[in-house]
């Protein structure tokens, strides 16, 4: 996320916005499939130009499912009738730090499996002080997990009826709130590890429907860097929901080399 300028106002909280990197982690255990909604979040306070990083994990396995058995730096708490995992990185370098425009920060989410066969979620951020691994979350109520991954699938829905997708979105402070954008100059890009290097997805939209928080007065259109890479170009205004780009607009190049290093 690269912010050149930003002027906002949010409901209940003045000048607060989140940038959320949200993914659906899936795994199988004892013949059953499970889905967890992993939220890697930067919350910015435009009144004093500060930023903090937080994470949430929700259960997508069925409608209104509760989160249980997660162990990390945070705690399992209750929102309305659902339990979810929550952590604020309040005492780590770069979190609750201040920034000035132009300002660029990064978020990274990864999943793996430990020696006990338990899924693990690793969450990182980098806002100028290097990569900080601020939370490692283990699914402790599983010992035989398989097929652990982030899933992006345009052909089926998660068991709670939402999308298997990856979302890098702007939204309100939390709790489903909305932020109004008076003016903005923002570039957002998303990459995934293809087994060899990070590459951009071939199909992207200008919205994310799994995320509850939202924004008003935002124009999100296709931008293109000097080296040809596409990105989401965000200003104030309005636009319709749809593709930013798809596989008919972009190409990927595979390079095979005999060079070993």
CSV table of C-alpha atoms in Angstrom, one decimal:
chain,number,residue,atom,x,y,z
A,1,UNK,CA,0.0,0.0,0.0
A,2,UNK,CA,1.5,3.4,-1.1
A,3,UNK,CA,-0.3,6.5,0.2
A,4,UNK,CA,0.5,9.8,-1.5
A,5,UNK,CA,-2.2,11.7,0.3
A,6,UNK,CA,-5.4,11.0,2.3
A,7,UNK,CA,-8.2,13.0,3.9
A,8,UNK,CA,-10.9,10.9,5.6
A,9,UNK,CA,-13.6,10.8,8.2
A,10,UNK,CA,-15.1,7.7,9.8
A,11,UNK,CA,-18.3,6.9,11.6
A,12,UNK,CA,-17.8,6.9,15.4
A,13,UNK,CA,-14.1,7.5,15.1
A,14,UNK,CA,-12.6,10.6,13.5
A,15,UNK,CA,-10.0,10.0,10.8
A,16,UNK,CA,-9.5,6.3,11.2
A,17,UNK,CA,-9.2,3.7,8.4
A,18,UNK,CA,-8.1,0.1,8.0
A,19,UNK,CA,-6.2,-1.6,5.2
A,20,UNK,CA,-7.0,-5.3,5.4
A,21,UNK,CA,-5.1,-8.1,3.8
A,22,UNK,CA,-7.7,-10.9,4.2
A,23,UNK,CA,-7.3,-14.6,3.2
A,24,UNK,CA,-9.2,-17.9,3.6
A,25,UNK,CA,-7.0,-20.6,5.1
A,26,UNK,CA,-8.3,-24.2,4.5
A,27,UNK,CA,-7.2,-27.5,6.0
A,28,UNK,CA,-8.5,-31.0,6.3
A,29,UNK,CA,-8.6,-33.2,9.4
A,30,UNK,CA,-10.2,-36.5,10.2
A,31,UNK,CA,-12.1,-36.5,7.0
A,32,UNK,CA,-13.6,-33.0,7.4
A,33,UNK,CA,-12.7,-29.7,5.7
A,34,UNK,CA,-12.3,-26.4,7.7
A,35,UNK,CA,-12.0,-22.8,6.7
A,36,UNK,CA,-10.6,-19.9,8.7
A,37,UNK,CA,-10.7,-16.2,7.7
A,38,UNK,CA,-7.3,-14.6,8.4
A,39,UNK,CA,-7.2,-10.8,8.6
A,40,UNK,CA,-3.8,-9.1,8.5
A,41,UNK,CA,-4.8,-5.4,9.2
A,42,UNK,CA,-3.1,-2.0,9.3
A,43,UNK,CA,-5.2,0.6,11.1
A,44,UNK,CA,-4.2,4.2,10.5
A,45,UNK,CA,-5.1,7.4,12.4
A,46,UNK,CA,-5.0,10.3,10.0
A,47,UNK,CA,-5.4,12.9,12.8
A,48,UNK,CA,-1.9,12.2,14.2
A,49,UNK,CA,-0.5,10.1,11.3
A,50,UNK,CA,0.0,6.9,13.3
A,51,UNK,CA,-0.3,3.3,12.3
A,52,UNK,CA,-0.9,0.0,14.2
A,53,UNK,CA,-1.1,-3.6,13.1
A,54,UNK,CA,-3.8,-6.0,14.3
A,55,UNK,CA,-5.0,-9.4,13.3
A,56,UNK,CA,-8.3,-11.3,13.4
A,57,UNK,CA,-9.2,-14.9,12.7
A,58,UNK,CA,-12.9,-15.9,12.1
A,59,UNK,CA,-14.4,-19.3,11.4
A,60,UNK,CA,-15.7,-19.7,7.8
A,61,UNK,CA,-16.5,-23.5,8.2
A,62,UNK,CA,-20.2,-22.9,8.7
A,63,UNK,CA,-22.5,-19.9,9.2
A,64,UNK,CA,-21.9,-18.2,12.6
A,65,UNK,CA,-19.3,-20.8,13.5
A,66,UNK,CA,-17.1,-20.0,16.5
A,67,UNK,CA,-13.3,-19.9,16.7
A,68,UNK,CA,-11.8,-22.4,19.2
A,69,UNK,CA,-8.3,-23.8,19.8
A,70,UNK,CA,-6.2,-21.0,18.5
A,71,UNK,CA,-3.0,-20.1,20.3
A,72,UNK,CA,-0.8,-17.0,19.5
A,73,UNK,CA,-0.1,-13.6,21.0
A,74,UNK,CA,-3.7,-12.7,21.1
A,75,UNK,CA,-6.9,-14.0,22.7
A,76,UNK,CA,-10.2,-15.5,21.6
A,77,UNK,CA,-13.0,-13.0,22.4
A,78,UNK,CA,-16.7,-12.6,21.6
A,79,UNK,CA,-18.4,-10.2,19.1
A,80,UNK,CA,-22.2,-10.4,19.2
A,81,UNK,CA,-22.8,-14.1,19.3
A,82,UNK,CA,-19.6,-15.2,17.7
A,83,UNK,CA,-16.1,-15.9,19.1
A,84,UNK,CA,-13.0,-14.9,17.1
A,85,UNK,CA,-9.3,-14.4,17.6
A,86,UNK,CA,-7.9,-10.9,18.1
A,87,UNK,CA,-4.4,-9.3,18.7
A,88,UNK,CA,-3.0,-5.8,18.6
A,89,UNK,CA,0.8,-5.5,18.0
A,90,UNK,CA,1.0,-2.5,20.3
A,91,UNK,CA,4.6,-2.9,21.6
A,92,UNK,CA,6.5,-3.9,18.5
A,93,UNK,CA,8.7,-1.7,16.2
A,94,UNK,CA,6.7,0.2,13.6
A,95,UNK,CA,3.3,-0.5,15.3
A,96,UNK,CA,1.8,2.7,16.8
A,97,UNK,CA,4.6,4.5,15.1
A,98,UNK,CA,4.1,7.7,13.1
A,99,UNK,CA,4.4,8.3,9.4
A,100,UNK,CA,4.5,11.2,6.9
A,101,UNK,CA,3.4,11.2,3.3
A,102,UNK,CA,4.3,9.7,0.9
A,103,UNK,CA,4.1,6.5,3.0
A,104,UNK,CA,4.4,2.9,1.9
A,105,UNK,CA,3.9,-0.2,4.0
A,106,UNK,CA,3.6,-4.0,3.4
A,107,UNK,CA,1.7,-6.9,4.9
A,108,UNK,CA,2.6,-10.6,4.5
A,109,UNK,CA,0.5,-13.7,5.4
A,110,UNK,CA,1.8,-17.2,5.3
A,111,UNK,CA,0.5,-20.7,6.4
A,112,UNK,CA,2.5,-23.8,7.2
A,113,UNK,CA,2.1,-27.0,9.3
A,114,UNK,CA,4.2,-27.9,12.4
A,115,UNK,CA,5.6,-31.2,13.4
A,116,UNK,CA,2.4,-32.2,15.3
A,117,UNK,CA,0.4,-31.7,12.1
A,118,UNK,CA,-1.2,-28.5,13.3
A,119,UNK,CA,-1.8,-25.6,10.9
A,120,UNK,CA,0.1,-22.4,11.7
A,121,UNK,CA,-0.6,-18.9,10.5
A,122,UNK,CA,2.4,-16.4,10.3
A,123,UNK,CA,1.6,-12.7,10.0
A,124,UNK,CA,4.1,-10.0,9.1
A,125,UNK,CA,4.3,-6.3,8.4
A,126,UNK,CA,6.9,-3.8,7.2
A,127,UNK,CA,6.4,-0.1,7.5
A,128,UNK,CA,10.0,1.0,7.1
A,129,UNK,CA,11.7,-0.7,10.0
A,130,UNK,CA,12.1,-4.1,8.4
A,131,UNK,CA,9.9,-7.2,8.4
A,132,UNK,CA,8.2,-7.8,11.7
A,133,UNK,CA,6.7,-11.3,12.4
A,134,UNK,CA,4.1,-10.0,14.9
A,135,UNK,CA,2.0,-13.1,15.4
A,136,UNK,CA,2.2,-16.8,14.9
A,137,UNK,CA,-1.1,-18.6,15.4
A,138,UNK,CA,-1.4,-22.3,15.9
A,139,UNK,CA,-4.6,-24.4,15.5
A,140,UNK,CA,-4.1,-26.5,18.6
A,141,UNK,CA,-7.2,-28.7,18.4
A,142,UNK,CA,-5.9,-30.5,15.3
A,143,UNK,CA,-3.1,-33.1,15.2
A,144,UNK,CA,-3.4,-34.6,11.7
A,145,UNK,CA,-4.1,-31.7,9.3
A,146,UNK,CA,-3.5,-31.9,5.6
A,147,UNK,CA,-4.0,-29.7,2.5
A,148,UNK,CA,-3.1,-26.6,4.6
A,149,UNK,CA,-3.2,-23.5,2.3
A,150,UNK,CA,-4.8,-20.2,1.4
A,151,UNK,CA,-7.5,-21.0,-1.1
A,152,UNK,CA,-8.6,-18.8,-4.0
A,153,UNK,CA,-11.4,-20.5,-5.9
A,154,UNK,CA,-13.8,-18.7,-8.3
A,155,UNK,CA,-16.0,-21.9,-8.8
A,156,UNK,CA,-17.3,-22.6,-5.3
A,157,UNK,CA,-18.2,-20.8,-2.1
A,158,UNK,CA,-16.9,-21.3,1.5
A,159,UNK,CA,-19.3,-23.3,3.7
A,160,UNK,CA,-20.7,-20.1,5.2
A,161,UNK,CA,-21.7,-18.8,1.8
A,162,UNK,CA,-18.8,-16.3,1.3
A,163,UNK,CA,-16.0,-16.2,-1.2
A,164,UNK,CA,-12.8,-18.2,-1.3
A,165,UNK,CA,-10.7,-15.2,-2.3
A,166,UNK,CA,-7.8,-12.9,-1.3
A,167,UNK,CA,-8.8,-9.3,-0.4
A,168,UNK,CA,-6.6,-6.2,0.0
A,169,UNK,CA,-9.2,-3.7,0.9
A,170,UNK,CA,-9.7,-0.2,2.4
A,171,UNK,CA,-12.4,-0.1,5.1
A,172,UNK,CA,-13.7,1.5,8.3
A,173,UNK,CA,-12.0,1.3,11.7
A,174,UNK,CA,-13.6,-2.1,12.5
A,175,UNK,CA,-16.9,-3.7,13.6
A,176,UNK,CA,-18.5,-3.2,10.1
A,177,UNK,CA,-18.0,0.6,10.2
A,178,UNK,CA,-17.5,2.9,7.2
A,179,UNK,CA,-14.9,5.5,6.4
A,180,UNK,CA,-15.6,8.5,4.1
A,181,UNK,CA,-12.8,9.5,1.7
A,182,UNK,CA,-12.7,13.2,1.0
A,183,UNK,CA,-9.5,13.0,-1.1
A,184,UNK,CA,-6.9,10.3,-1.8
A,185,UNK,CA,-4.0,9.3,-3.9
A,186,UNK,CA,-3.2,5.6,-3.2
A,187,UNK,CA,-1.7,2.7,-5.0
A,188,UNK,CA,-2.4,-0.9,-3.9
A,189,UNK,CA,-0.8,-4.1,-5.2
A,190,UNK,CA,-1.2,-7.7,-4.2
A,191,UNK,CA,1.3,-10.6,-4.9
A,192,UNK,CA,1.3,-14.3,-4.2
A,193,UNK,CA,4.2,-16.8,-4.0
A,194,UNK,CA,4.1,-19.1,-7.0
A,195,UNK,CA,6.8,-21.5,-5.7
A,196,UNK,CA,9.6,-19.5,-7.3
A,197,UNK,CA,8.9,-15.8,-6.9
A,198,UNK,CA,6.2,-13.3,-6.0
A,199,UNK,CA,3.8,-12.5,-8.9
A,200,UNK,CA,0.6,-10.6,-9.3
A,201,UNK,CA,-2.7,-12.4,-9.8
A,202,UNK,CA,-4.1,-12.7,-13.3
A,203,UNK,CA,-7.7,-11.8,-12.2
A,204,UNK,CA,-8.6,-9.0,-9.8
A,205,UNK,CA,-11.7,-7.0,-8.9
A,206,UNK,CA,-12.0,-3.5,-7.4
A,207,UNK,CA,-13.9,-4.6,-4.3
A,208,UNK,CA,-13.9,-7.3,-1.6
A,209,UNK,CA,-17.2,-8.7,-0.4
A,210,UNK,CA,-16.0,-10.9,2.5
A,211,UNK,CA,-14.9,-7.9,4.4
A,212,UNK,CA,-17.5,-6.2,6.6
A,213,UNK,CA,-15.9,-2.7,6.8
A,214,UNK,CA,-16.4,-0.4,3.9
A,215,UNK,CA,-15.6,3.0,2.3
A,216,UNK,CA,-17.6,5.7,0.7
A,217,UNK,CA,-16.6,8.1,-2.1
A,218,UNK,CA,-13.8,6.0,-3.6
A,219,UNK,CA,-12.8,5.6,-7.2
A,220,UNK,CA,-10.8,2.4,-7.8
A,221,UNK,CA,-9.4,1.9,-11.3
A,222,UNK,CA,-6.6,0.2,-13.1
A,223,UNK,CA,-3.2,1.9,-12.9
A,224,UNK,CA,0.1,0.8,-14.5
A,225,UNK,CA,3.6,1.3,-13.3
A,226,UNK,CA,6.5,2.3,-15.5
A,227,UNK,CA,7.6,-1.3,-15.8
A,228,UNK,CA,4.2,-2.4,-16.9
A,229,UNK,CA,2.8,-3.9,-13.7
A,230,UNK,CA,-0.9,-3.2,-13.0
A,231,UNK,CA,-2.1,-1.9,-9.7
A,232,UNK,CA,-5.3,-0.5,-8.1
A,233,UNK,CA,-5.2,3.3,-8.4
A,234,UNK,CA,-7.5,4.9,-5.8
A,235,UNK,CA,-8.8,8.4,-5.6
A,236,UNK,CA,-11.9,10.1,-4.3
A,237,UNK,CA,-15.0,9.8,-6.5
A,238,UNK,CA,-17.1,6.8,-7.6
A,239,UNK,CA,-17.0,3.9,-9.9
A,240,UNK,CA,-18.9,0.7,-10.5
A,241,UNK,CA,-18.0,-2.7,-9.1
A,242,UNK,CA,-16.1,-4.9,-11.5
A,243,UNK,CA,-12.8,-6.1,-12.8
A,244,UNK,CA,-9.6,-4.1,-12.4
A,245,UNK,CA,-7.9,-6.5,-14.8
A,246,UNK,CA,-8.3,-10.1,-15.8
A,247,UNK,CA,-6.3,-12.8,-17.7
A,248,UNK,CA,-7.3,-11.3,-21.1
A,249,UNK,CA,-5.6,-8.0,-20.2
A,250,UNK,CA,-2.3,-9.2,-18.8
A,251,UNK,CA,0.4,-11.8,-19.5
A,252,UNK,CA,2.7,-13.8,-17.3
A,253,UNK,CA,6.2,-14.8,-18.5
A,254,UNK,CA,7.9,-18.0,-17.3
A,255,UNK,CA,11.7,-17.9,-17.6
A,256,UNK,CA,13.8,-21.1,-17.6
A,257,UNK,CA,17.5,-20.6,-17.1
A,258,UNK,CA,20.6,-22.9,-16.8
A,259,UNK,CA,22.1,-20.4,-14.3
A,260,UNK,CA,22.2,-22.1,-10.9
A,261,UNK,CA,22.7,-19.0,-8.7
